PDB file of C-alpha atoms and ligand atoms in Angstrom:
ATOM      1  CA  UNK A   1     -60.699  59.322 -46.997  1.00 81.00           C
ATOM      2  CA  UNK A   2     -57.835  61.494 -45.835  1.00 86.00           C
ATOM      3  CA  UNK A   3     -55.669  58.412 -45.511  1.00 86.00           C
ATOM      4  CA  UNK A   4     -56.395  57.173 -49.015  1.00 87.00           C
ATOM      5  CA  UNK A   5     -55.862  60.554 -50.629  1.00 92.00           C
ATOM      6  CA  UNK A   6     -52.562  61.027 -48.768  1.00 91.00           C
ATOM      7  CA  UNK A   7     -51.267  57.588 -49.736  1.00 94.00           C
ATOM      8  CA  UNK A   8     -52.690  57.455 -53.216  1.00 92.00           C
ATOM      9  CA  UNK A   9     -49.554  56.030 -54.833  1.00 92.00           C
ATOM     10  CA  UNK A  10     -46.533  53.880 -54.104  1.00 90.00           C
ATOM     11  CA  UNK A  11     -44.310  56.965 -54.407  1.00 90.00           C
ATOM     12  CA  UNK A  12     -46.392  58.913 -51.892  1.00 93.00           C
ATOM     13  CA  UNK A  13     -46.006  56.071 -49.383  1.00 95.00           C
ATOM     14  CA  UNK A  14     -42.283  55.907 -50.009  1.00 93.00           C
ATOM     15  CA  UNK A  15     -41.839  59.660 -49.522  1.00 93.00           C
ATOM     16  CA  UNK A  16     -43.764  59.518 -46.258  1.00 96.00           C
ATOM     17  CA  UNK A  17     -41.736  56.543 -45.059  1.00 96.00           C
ATOM     18  CA  UNK A  18     -38.451  58.299 -45.834  1.00 95.00           C
ATOM     19  CA  UNK A  19     -39.544  61.418 -44.010  1.00 95.00           C
ATOM     20  CA  UNK A  20     -40.511  59.410 -40.947  1.00 96.00           C
ATOM     21  CA  UNK A  21     -37.322  57.397 -40.981  1.00 95.00           C
ATOM     22  CA  UNK A  22     -34.922  60.269 -41.711  1.00 96.00           C
ATOM     23  CA  UNK A  23     -36.456  63.624 -40.734  1.00 95.00           C
ATOM     24  CA  UNK A  24     -33.202  65.306 -41.880  1.00 95.00           C
ATOM     25  CA  UNK A  25     -32.999  63.433 -45.157  1.00 95.00           C
ATOM     26  CA  UNK A  26     -31.852  59.935 -46.052  1.00 95.00           C
ATOM     27  CA  UNK A  27     -28.078  59.445 -45.806  1.00 96.00           C
ATOM     28  CA  UNK A  28     -26.319  57.126 -48.234  1.00 95.00           C
ATOM     29  CA  UNK A  29     -25.706  53.820 -46.510  1.00 91.00           C
ATOM     30  CA  UNK A  30     -22.194  53.611 -47.906  1.00 94.00           C
ATOM     31  CA  UNK A  31     -20.792  57.160 -47.855  1.00 96.00           C
ATOM     32  CA  UNK A  32     -23.289  59.190 -45.839  1.00 95.00           C
ATOM     33  CA  UNK A  33     -23.954  61.568 -48.738  1.00 95.00           C
ATOM     34  CA  UNK A  34     -27.397  63.070 -49.115  1.00 94.00           C
ATOM     35  CA  UNK A  35     -27.528  63.753 -52.842  1.00 96.00           C
ATOM     36  CA  UNK A  36     -29.279  61.214 -54.993  1.00 95.00           C
ATOM     37  CA  UNK A  37     -30.214  60.810 -58.641  1.00 94.00           C
ATOM     38  CA  UNK A  38     -33.930  60.838 -59.340  1.00 89.00           C
ATOM     39  CA  UNK A  39     -35.400  57.463 -58.590  1.00 85.00           C
ATOM     40  CA  UNK A  40     -36.068  55.154 -61.521  1.00 81.00           C
ATOM     41  CA  UNK A  41     -39.703  54.159 -61.777  1.00 77.00           C
ATOM     42  CA  UNK A  42     -39.208  50.418 -61.586  1.00 76.00           C
ATOM     43  CA  UNK A  43     -36.561  50.438 -58.882  1.00 79.00           C
ATOM     44  CA  UNK A  44     -37.288  50.968 -55.200  1.00 81.00           C
ATOM     45  CA  UNK A  45     -33.794  52.450 -54.807  1.00 90.00           C
ATOM     46  CA  UNK A  46     -32.017  55.784 -55.012  1.00 94.00           C
ATOM     47  CA  UNK A  47     -28.540  56.028 -56.483  1.00 95.00           C
ATOM     48  CA  UNK A  48     -26.057  58.112 -54.511  1.00 96.00           C
ATOM     49  CA  UNK A  49     -24.511  60.934 -56.541  1.00 96.00           C
ATOM     50  CA  UNK A  50     -21.068  60.595 -54.972  1.00 96.00           C
ATOM     51  CA  UNK A  51     -20.494  56.837 -54.595  1.00 97.00           C
ATOM     52  CA  UNK A  52     -23.173  55.464 -56.977  1.00 95.00           C
ATOM     53  CA  UNK A  53     -24.511  53.098 -54.345  1.00 95.00           C
ATOM     54  CA  UNK A  54     -28.176  52.111 -54.692  1.00 94.00           C
ATOM     55  CA  UNK A  55     -29.949  52.928 -51.399  1.00 94.00           C
ATOM     56  CA  UNK A  56     -33.225  51.273 -50.578  1.00 92.00           C
ATOM     57  CA  UNK A  57     -35.401  53.267 -48.179  1.00 93.00           C
ATOM     58  CA  UNK A  58     -36.896  50.072 -46.763  1.00 91.00           C
ATOM     59  CA  UNK A  59     -33.544  48.341 -46.168  1.00 90.00           C
ATOM     60  CA  UNK A  60     -33.328  46.685 -42.768  1.00 88.00           C
ATOM     61  CA  UNK A  61     -37.013  47.161 -41.946  1.00 91.00           C
ATOM     62  CA  UNK A  62     -39.891  44.711 -41.902  1.00 89.00           C
ATOM     63  CA  UNK A  63     -40.943  46.030 -45.340  1.00 90.00           C
ATOM     64  CA  UNK A  64     -37.711  44.938 -46.965  1.00 85.00           C
ATOM     65  CA  UNK A  65     -37.670  41.990 -49.357  1.00 78.00           C
ATOM     66  CA  UNK A  66     -41.401  41.514 -49.429  1.00 80.00           C
ATOM     67  CA  UNK A  67     -43.366  41.421 -52.646  1.00 83.00           C
ATOM     68  CA  UNK A  68     -46.075  43.428 -50.956  1.00 89.00           C
ATOM     69  CA  UNK A  69     -46.358  47.022 -52.135  1.00 92.00           C
ATOM     70  CA  UNK A  70     -45.946  49.839 -49.644  1.00 94.00           C
ATOM     71  CA  UNK A  71     -49.534  50.842 -50.331  1.00 94.00           C
ATOM     72  CA  UNK A  72     -50.713  47.428 -49.158  1.00 94.00           C
ATOM     73  CA  UNK A  73     -48.459  47.684 -46.113  1.00 96.00           C
ATOM     74  CA  UNK A  74     -49.785  51.109 -45.259  1.00 96.00           C
ATOM     75  CA  UNK A  75     -53.407  49.967 -45.458  1.00 94.00           C
ATOM     76  CA  UNK A  76     -52.519  47.034 -43.206  1.00 94.00           C
ATOM     77  CA  UNK A  77     -50.916  49.376 -40.661  1.00 94.00           C
ATOM     78  CA  UNK A  78     -53.895  51.698 -40.916  1.00 92.00           C
ATOM     79  CA  UNK A  79     -56.322  48.860 -40.167  1.00 91.00           C
ATOM     80  CA  UNK A  80     -54.084  47.591 -37.361  1.00 89.00           C
ATOM     81  CA  UNK A  81     -54.004  51.065 -35.843  1.00 86.00           C
ATOM     82  CA  UNK A  82     -57.669  51.825 -35.830  1.00 79.00           C
ATOM     83  CA  UNK A  83     -59.280  48.500 -35.139  1.00 75.00           C
ATOM     84  CA  UNK A  84     -59.611  48.391 -31.387  1.00 71.00           C
ATOM     85  CA  UNK A  85     -59.991  44.653 -31.300  1.00 72.00           C
ATOM     86  CA  UNK A  86     -57.032  43.824 -33.444  1.00 74.00           C
ATOM     87  CA  UNK A  87     -56.986  42.523 -36.949  1.00 83.00           C
ATOM     88  CA  UNK A  88     -57.261  38.906 -38.017  1.00 87.00           C
ATOM     89  CA  UNK A  89     -55.337  37.574 -40.995  1.00 90.00           C
ATOM     90  CA  UNK A  90     -58.632  36.545 -42.589  1.00 91.00           C
ATOM     91  CA  UNK A  91     -60.048  40.063 -42.433  1.00 91.00           C
ATOM     92  CA  UNK A  92     -56.797  41.582 -43.692  1.00 93.00           C
ATOM     93  CA  UNK A  93     -56.641  39.181 -46.636  1.00 95.00           C
ATOM     94  CA  UNK A  94     -60.202  40.181 -47.586  1.00 95.00           C
ATOM     95  CA  UNK A  95     -59.517  43.894 -47.184  1.00 91.00           C
ATOM     96  CA  UNK A  96     -56.316  43.826 -49.237  1.00 93.00           C
ATOM     97  CA  UNK A  97     -57.361  41.187 -51.716  1.00 94.00           C
ATOM     98  CA  UNK A  98     -54.288  39.083 -50.987  1.00 94.00           C
ATOM     99  CA  UNK A  99     -53.901  35.425 -50.087  1.00 95.00           C
ATOM    100  CA  UNK A 100     -54.517  34.450 -46.462  1.00 94.00           C
ATOM    101  CA  UNK A 101     -50.913  33.226 -46.057  1.00 94.00           C
ATOM    102  CA  UNK A 102     -49.624  36.551 -47.300  1.00 93.00           C
ATOM    103  CA  UNK A 103     -51.831  38.533 -44.905  1.00 94.00           C
ATOM    104  CA  UNK A 104     -50.812  36.260 -42.054  1.00 93.00           C
ATOM    105  CA  UNK A 105     -47.104  36.760 -42.789  1.00 92.00           C
ATOM    106  CA  UNK A 106     -47.616  40.539 -42.908  1.00 93.00           C
ATOM    107  CA  UNK A 107     -49.307  40.543 -39.521  1.00 93.00           C
ATOM    108  CA  UNK A 108     -46.525  38.409 -38.057  1.00 91.00           C
ATOM    109  CA  UNK A 109     -44.018  41.039 -39.153  1.00 92.00           C
ATOM    110  CA  UNK A 110     -46.104  43.854 -37.703  1.00 93.00           C
ATOM    111  CA  UNK A 111     -46.487  41.988 -34.406  1.00 93.00           C
ATOM    112  CA  UNK A 112     -42.742  41.444 -34.327  1.00 92.00           C
ATOM    113  CA  UNK A 113     -42.175  45.196 -34.726  1.00 93.00           C
ATOM    114  CA  UNK A 114     -44.702  45.887 -31.948  1.00 94.00           C
ATOM    115  CA  UNK A 115     -42.970  43.474 -29.580  1.00 94.00           C
ATOM    116  CA  UNK A 116     -39.564  44.936 -30.324  1.00 93.00           C
ATOM    117  CA  UNK A 117     -40.824  48.413 -29.571  1.00 93.00           C
ATOM    118  CA  UNK A 118     -42.368  47.401 -26.249  1.00 94.00           C
ATOM    119  CA  UNK A 119     -39.186  45.596 -25.199  1.00 93.00           C
ATOM    120  CA  UNK A 120     -37.524  48.992 -24.858  1.00 92.00           C
ATOM    121  CA  UNK A 121     -39.585  49.762 -21.787  1.00 93.00           C
ATOM    122  CA  UNK A 122     -39.950  48.083 -18.403  1.00 96.00           C
ATOM    123  CA  UNK A 123     -42.799  48.423 -15.973  1.00 96.00           C
ATOM    124  CA  UNK A 124     -42.044  50.456 -12.878  1.00 95.00           C
ATOM    125  CA  UNK A 125     -43.585  51.863  -9.707  1.00 95.00           C
ATOM    126  CA  UNK A 126     -46.566  49.767  -8.661  1.00 95.00           C
ATOM    127  CA  UNK A 127     -47.219  46.551 -10.513  1.00 96.00           C
ATOM    128  CA  UNK A 128     -49.753  43.748 -10.198  1.00 95.00           C
ATOM    129  CA  UNK A 129     -48.756  40.301 -11.333  1.00 94.00           C
ATOM    130  CA  UNK A 130     -50.818  37.190 -11.936  1.00 93.00           C
ATOM    131  CA  UNK A 131     -51.113  34.128 -14.117  1.00 91.00           C
ATOM    132  CA  UNK A 132     -53.718  33.097 -16.659  1.00 90.00           C
ATOM    133  CA  UNK A 133     -54.262  30.229 -19.051  1.00 88.00           C
ATOM    134  CA  UNK A 134     -54.948  30.549 -22.746  1.00 83.00           C
ATOM    135  CA  UNK A 135     -55.920  27.735 -25.083  1.00 72.00           C
ATOM    136  CA  UNK A 136     -57.622  26.855 -28.315  1.00 58.00           C
ATOM    137  CA  UNK A 137     -61.439  26.644 -28.026  1.00 51.00           C
ATOM    138  CA  UNK A 138     -61.451  22.909 -28.709  1.00 48.00           C
ATOM    139  CA  UNK A 139     -59.222  22.429 -25.704  1.00 44.00           C
ATOM    140  CA  UNK A 140     -61.183  24.727 -23.472  1.00 45.00           C
ATOM    141  CA  UNK A 141     -63.204  22.030 -21.753  1.00 48.00           C
ATOM    142  CA  UNK A 142     -61.199  22.097 -18.583  1.00 45.00           C
ATOM    143  CA  UNK A 143     -61.049  25.494 -17.037  1.00 48.00           C
ATOM    144  CA  UNK A 144     -58.272  26.905 -14.903  1.00 45.00           C
ATOM    145  CA  UNK A 145     -55.138  24.911 -14.373  1.00 39.00           C
ATOM    146  CA  UNK A 146     -55.706  22.327 -17.093  1.00 39.00           C
ATOM    147  CA  UNK A 147     -52.723  20.769 -18.789  1.00 42.00           C
ATOM    148  CA  UNK A 148     -53.868  21.577 -22.348  1.00 58.00           C
ATOM    149  CA  UNK A 149     -53.808  25.284 -21.748  1.00 81.00           C
ATOM    150  CA  UNK A 150     -50.755  27.492 -22.023  1.00 87.00           C
ATOM    151  CA  UNK A 151     -49.800  29.412 -18.917  1.00 91.00           C
ATOM    152  CA  UNK A 152     -49.259  33.134 -19.366  1.00 93.00           C
ATOM    153  CA  UNK A 153     -47.718  35.521 -16.852  1.00 95.00           C
ATOM    154  CA  UNK A 154     -49.311  38.954 -16.786  1.00 96.00           C
ATOM    155  CA  UNK A 155     -48.053  42.159 -15.167  1.00 97.00           C
ATOM    156  CA  UNK A 156     -49.914  45.477 -15.179  1.00 97.00           C
ATOM    157  CA  UNK A 157     -48.559  48.679 -13.676  1.00 96.00           C
ATOM    158  CA  UNK A 158     -50.824  51.178 -11.970  1.00 95.00           C
ATOM    159  CA  UNK A 159     -50.608  54.652 -10.533  1.00 93.00           C
ATOM    160  CA  UNK A 160     -52.300  56.149  -7.533  1.00 86.00           C
ATOM    161  CA  UNK A 161     -54.375  59.192  -8.404  1.00 83.00           C
ATOM    162  CA  UNK A 162     -56.296  61.560  -6.169  1.00 82.00           C
ATOM    163  CA  UNK A 163     -58.821  60.141  -3.685  1.00 82.00           C
ATOM    164  CA  UNK A 164     -56.856  56.883  -3.393  1.00 82.00           C
ATOM    165  CA  UNK A 165     -58.138  55.965  -6.832  1.00 88.00           C
ATOM    166  CA  UNK A 166     -55.818  53.672  -8.847  1.00 90.00           C
ATOM    167  CA  UNK A 167     -55.383  53.767 -12.609  1.00 92.00           C
ATOM    168  CA  UNK A 168     -53.961  51.159 -14.943  1.00 94.00           C
ATOM    169  CA  UNK A 169     -50.686  52.032 -16.624  1.00 95.00           C
ATOM    170  CA  UNK A 170     -48.862  49.585 -18.875  1.00 96.00           C
ATOM    171  CA  UNK A 171     -48.890  45.833 -19.349  1.00 97.00           C
ATOM    172  CA  UNK A 172     -46.510  42.973 -20.153  1.00 97.00           C
ATOM    173  CA  UNK A 173     -47.248  39.338 -20.891  1.00 96.00           C
ATOM    174  CA  UNK A 174     -45.199  36.235 -21.433  1.00 96.00           C
ATOM    175  CA  UNK A 175     -46.334  32.826 -22.511  1.00 93.00           C
ATOM    176  CA  UNK A 176     -44.378  30.240 -20.507  1.00 94.00           C
ATOM    177  CA  UNK A 177     -43.977  26.465 -20.349  1.00 91.00           C
ATOM    178  CA  UNK A 178     -44.769  26.212 -16.686  1.00 90.00           C
ATOM    179  CA  UNK A 179     -45.353  28.534 -13.774  1.00 89.00           C
ATOM    180  CA  UNK A 180     -42.704  27.965 -11.150  1.00 90.00           C
ATOM    181  CA  UNK A 181     -40.466  30.166  -9.028  1.00 89.00           C
ATOM    182  CA  UNK A 182     -37.529  30.517 -11.503  1.00 92.00           C
ATOM    183  CA  UNK A 183     -39.924  31.397 -14.363  1.00 94.00           C
ATOM    184  CA  UNK A 184     -41.700  34.032 -12.288  1.00 93.00           C
ATOM    185  CA  UNK A 185     -38.407  35.574 -11.134  1.00 94.00           C
ATOM    186  CA  UNK A 186     -37.073  35.706 -14.686  1.00 95.00           C
ATOM    187  CA  UNK A 187     -40.298  37.323 -15.911  1.00 96.00           C
ATOM    188  CA  UNK A 188     -40.163  39.955 -13.159  1.00 95.00           C
ATOM    189  CA  UNK A 189     -36.476  40.712 -13.686  1.00 95.00           C
ATOM    190  CA  UNK A 190     -36.825  41.010 -17.469  1.00 96.00           C
ATOM    191  CA  UNK A 191     -39.901  43.198 -17.486  1.00 96.00           C
ATOM    192  CA  UNK A 192     -40.141  45.120 -14.215  1.00 97.00           C
ATOM    193  CA  UNK A 193     -37.677  47.696 -12.889  1.00 96.00           C
ATOM    194  CA  UNK A 194     -35.918  46.649  -9.699  1.00 96.00           C
ATOM    195  CA  UNK A 195     -37.244  48.452  -6.646  1.00 96.00           C
ATOM    196  CA  UNK A 196     -40.834  48.387  -7.920  1.00 96.00           C
ATOM    197  CA  UNK A 197     -43.642  47.232  -5.659  1.00 94.00           C
ATOM    198  CA  UNK A 198     -45.139  44.016  -6.992  1.00 94.00           C
ATOM    199  CA  UNK A 199     -48.575  42.997  -5.763  1.00 92.00           C
ATOM    200  CA  UNK A 200     -49.505  39.321  -6.116  1.00 91.00           C
ATOM    201  CA  UNK A 201     -51.966  36.933  -4.567  1.00 86.00           C
ATOM    202  CA  UNK A 202     -50.753  34.649  -1.823  1.00 77.00           C
ATOM    203  CA  UNK A 203     -50.052  31.629  -4.028  1.00 74.00           C
ATOM    204  CA  UNK A 204     -46.803  29.825  -3.400  1.00 69.00           C
ATOM    205  CA  UNK A 205     -45.894  29.889  -7.118  1.00 72.00           C
ATOM    206  CA  UNK A 206     -45.057  33.516  -6.551  1.00 78.00           C
ATOM    207  CA  UNK A 207     -41.776  33.248  -4.733  1.00 76.00           C
ATOM    208  CA  UNK A 208     -40.533  35.891  -2.445  1.00 80.00           C
ATOM    209  CA  UNK A 209     -39.684  38.707  -4.809  1.00 89.00           C
ATOM    210  CA  UNK A 210     -37.980  40.597  -1.990  1.00 89.00           C
ATOM    211  CA  UNK A 211     -34.894  38.460  -2.376  1.00 91.00           C
ATOM    212  CA  UNK A 212     -34.610  39.681  -5.946  1.00 92.00           C
ATOM    213  CA  UNK A 213     -34.789  43.411  -5.515  1.00 93.00           C
ATOM    214  CA  UNK A 214     -38.524  44.042  -5.492  1.00 94.00           C
ATOM    215  CA  UNK A 215     -40.915  45.128  -2.800  1.00 93.00           C
ATOM    216  CA  UNK A 216     -43.399  42.304  -2.545  1.00 91.00           C
ATOM    217  CA  UNK A 217     -46.984  43.096  -1.630  1.00 88.00           C
ATOM    218  CA  UNK A 218     -48.540  39.702  -1.013  1.00 85.00           C
ATOM    219  CA  UNK A 219     -52.321  39.512  -0.746  1.00 79.00           C
ATOM    220  CA  UNK A 220     -53.948  36.272   0.295  1.00 70.00           C
ATOM    221  CA  UNK A 221     -57.039  35.658  -1.846  1.00 66.00           C
ATOM    222  CA  UNK A 222     -58.774  33.443   0.716  1.00 64.00           C
ATOM    223  CA  UNK A 223     -60.762  36.147   2.412  1.00 58.00           C
ATOM    224  CA  UNK A 224     -61.382  38.337  -0.581  1.00 60.00           C
ATOM    225  CA  UNK A 225     -62.038  37.444  -4.209  1.00 68.00           C
ATOM    226  CA  UNK A 226     -59.180  37.563  -6.735  1.00 64.00           C
ATOM    227  CA  UNK A 227     -60.550  40.547  -8.671  1.00 67.00           C
ATOM    228  CA  UNK A 228     -60.652  42.544  -5.427  1.00 76.00           C
ATOM    229  CA  UNK A 229     -57.084  41.690  -4.473  1.00 83.00           C
ATOM    230  CA  UNK A 230     -55.673  42.281  -7.974  1.00 90.00           C
ATOM    231  CA  UNK A 231     -58.215  44.551  -9.681  1.00 91.00           C
ATOM    232  CA  UNK A 232     -56.026  45.884 -12.507  1.00 93.00           C
ATOM    233  CA  UNK A 233     -54.515  42.676 -13.708  1.00 93.00           C
ATOM    234  CA  UNK A 234     -57.985  41.079 -13.603  1.00 93.00           C
ATOM    235  CA  UNK A 235     -59.589  43.826 -15.664  1.00 93.00           C
ATOM    236  CA  UNK A 236     -56.762  43.457 -18.140  1.00 94.00           C
ATOM    237  CA  UNK A 237     -57.130  39.676 -18.312  1.00 92.00           C
ATOM    238  CA  UNK A 238     -60.862  39.865 -18.966  1.00 90.00           C
ATOM    239  CA  UNK A 239     -60.213  42.322 -21.823  1.00 89.00           C
ATOM    240  CA  UNK A 240     -57.615  39.964 -23.208  1.00 89.00           C
ATOM    241  CA  UNK A 241     -60.045  37.049 -23.073  1.00 86.00           C
ATOM    242  CA  UNK A 242     -62.596  39.063 -25.039  1.00 83.00           C
ATOM    243  CA  UNK A 243     -59.907  39.820 -27.640  1.00 80.00           C
ATOM    244  CA  UNK A 244     -58.916  36.172 -27.919  1.00 78.00           C
ATOM    245  CA  UNK A 245     -62.510  35.002 -28.347  1.00 75.00           C
ATOM    246  CA  UNK A 246     -63.775  37.879 -30.464  1.00 71.00           C
ATOM    247  CA  UNK A 247     -60.933  38.458 -32.908  1.00 68.00           C
ATOM    248  CA  UNK A 248     -59.179  35.131 -33.088  1.00 66.00           C
ATOM    249  CA  UNK A 249     -61.724  32.622 -31.772  1.00 65.00           C
ATOM    250  CA  UNK A 250     -59.071  31.081 -29.564  1.00 64.00           C
ATOM    251  CA  UNK A 251     -55.338  31.003 -30.060  1.00 70.00           C
ATOM    252  CA  UNK A 252     -52.955  28.212 -30.816  1.00 69.00           C
ATOM    253  CA  UNK A 253     -49.888  27.742 -28.676  1.00 74.00           C
ATOM    254  CA  UNK A 254     -47.315  28.121 -31.461  1.00 79.00           C
ATOM    255  CA  UNK A 255     -47.831  31.813 -32.089  1.00 83.00           C
ATOM    256  CA  UNK A 256     -49.422  32.766 -28.804  1.00 87.00           C
ATOM    257  CA  UNK A 257     -46.638  35.150 -27.768  1.00 91.00           C
ATOM    258  CA  UNK A 258     -47.051  37.246 -30.941  1.00 90.00           C
ATOM    259  CA  UNK A 259     -50.781  37.706 -30.290  1.00 88.00           C
ATOM    260  CA  UNK A 260     -50.057  38.635 -26.690  1.00 92.00           C
ATOM    261  CA  UNK A 261     -47.463  41.149 -27.891  1.00 93.00           C
ATOM    262  CA  UNK A 262     -49.990  42.744 -30.212  1.00 91.00           C
ATOM    263  CA  UNK A 263     -52.578  43.041 -27.468  1.00 91.00           C
ATOM    264  CA  UNK A 264     -50.012  44.540 -25.095  1.00 93.00           C
ATOM    265  CA  UNK A 265     -48.785  47.034 -27.667  1.00 93.00           C
ATOM    266  CA  UNK A 266     -52.313  48.245 -28.363  1.00 91.00           C
ATOM    267  CA  UNK A 267     -53.203  48.427 -24.682  1.00 92.00           C
ATOM    268  CA  UNK A 268     -50.040  50.350 -23.817  1.00 94.00           C
ATOM    269  CA  UNK A 269     -50.964  53.017 -26.375  1.00 92.00           C
ATOM    270  CA  UNK A 270     -54.689  53.134 -25.754  1.00 90.00           C
ATOM    271  CA  UNK A 271     -54.529  56.835 -24.925  1.00 90.00           C
ATOM    272  CA  UNK A 272     -52.697  57.666 -28.159  1.00 88.00           C
ATOM    273  CA  UNK A 273     -55.028  56.134 -30.680  1.00 82.00           C
ATOM    274  CA  UNK A 274     -54.948  59.159 -32.995  1.00 83.00           C
ATOM    275  CA  UNK A 275     -51.154  58.823 -33.281  1.00 90.00           C
ATOM    276  CA  UNK A 276     -51.250  55.073 -33.737  1.00 91.00           C
ATOM    277  CA  UNK A 277     -50.510  54.958 -37.450  1.00 93.00           C
ATOM    278  CA  UNK A 278     -47.325  57.051 -37.232  1.00 94.00           C
ATOM    279  CA  UNK A 279     -46.181  55.266 -34.100  1.00 94.00           C
ATOM    280  CA  UNK A 280     -46.731  51.872 -35.653  1.00 95.00           C
ATOM    281  CA  UNK A 281     -44.979  52.911 -38.858  1.00 96.00           C
ATOM    282  CA  UNK A 282     -41.988  54.098 -36.816  1.00 95.00           C
ATOM    283  CA  UNK A 283     -41.910  50.802 -34.940  1.00 95.00           C
ATOM    284  CA  UNK A 284     -41.900  48.995 -38.290  1.00 94.00           C
ATOM    285  CA  UNK A 285     -39.028  51.135 -39.551  1.00 94.00           C
ATOM    286  CA  UNK A 286     -36.663  50.179 -36.762  1.00 89.00           C
ATOM    287  CA  UNK A 287     -33.663  48.332 -38.025  1.00 79.00           C
ATOM    288  CA  UNK A 288     -33.761  44.574 -37.800  1.00 73.00           C
ATOM    289  CA  UNK A 289     -30.891  42.602 -36.357  1.00 67.00           C
ATOM    290  CA  UNK A 290     -32.373  39.164 -36.882  1.00 60.00           C
ATOM    291  CA  UNK A 291     -33.238  37.736 -40.269  1.00 57.00           C
ATOM    292  CA  UNK A 292     -36.954  38.132 -40.875  1.00 52.00           C
ATOM    293  CA  UNK A 293     -37.204  34.712 -42.444  1.00 56.00           C
ATOM    294  CA  UNK A 294     -37.184  33.379 -38.895  1.00 56.00           C
ATOM    295  CA  UNK A 295     -40.486  35.147 -38.196  1.00 53.00           C
ATOM    296  CA  UNK A 296     -42.788  33.360 -40.554  1.00 49.00           C
ATOM    297  CA  UNK A 297     -41.118  29.968 -40.529  1.00 42.00           C
TER     298      UNK A 297
HETATM  299 ZN1   ZN B 301     -22.937  57.224 -51.306  1.00 60.80          ZN
END
């Protein structure tokens, strides 16, 4: 109720967005001035008093050049923030009363913003790494290393607390074509800080990470079960599988990485759920370098 009374109009959403994006006031994109004429009702732009340039508060963000109103966007972000299991395009289209394709495109943009945000951080300290396979339910007949499933590399950091207890930290995932030594090395180098301790099972697909600046903690699975050797990454993977089945009823290969990004983003902020809306809005307000048309194509 608080949400809907706060964002009761398009203008209220816009004011909030501007405050989040420029806590010290919006500067004119052309001259840097901060004085604007009152905004015209039918124009999502503010004219600069000194250079007359029309500034759009959503310029360069995922909200720019969409026909969707900010109010719709805000409700979508709200639902994304508070639904633990993630939001399907079908549910969003029903909630907003928009076409499925429209809801799907919105979610793709939000997932893109989530991924971009998470790319700013690497895992560090102690990290567990493993592989998993994700596929559409119709292809799920063969389990494990079947050819119709997409391999995914998973890394989860953990910290040692008191009493030798370990706690999960942050996660990263990458959908890959195949799991071989170069792919694993690239994944580790891109997403884990050098010098970190990486714990894997004893499989030969995990090359010696020592040669690449990591401390490699290799644990043969033979004697003990996989979830004992790599407890954190296995807990994470079973949560992910529940998400895939429950929210999306299986995932297709084409957009797999975006779904993985969403799951990671949510997991990495699981202790900040009450701040999720503002954090997600900020992530969505980050300036885009790539044309957004590439996202939904
Ligand atoms: Zn100006």
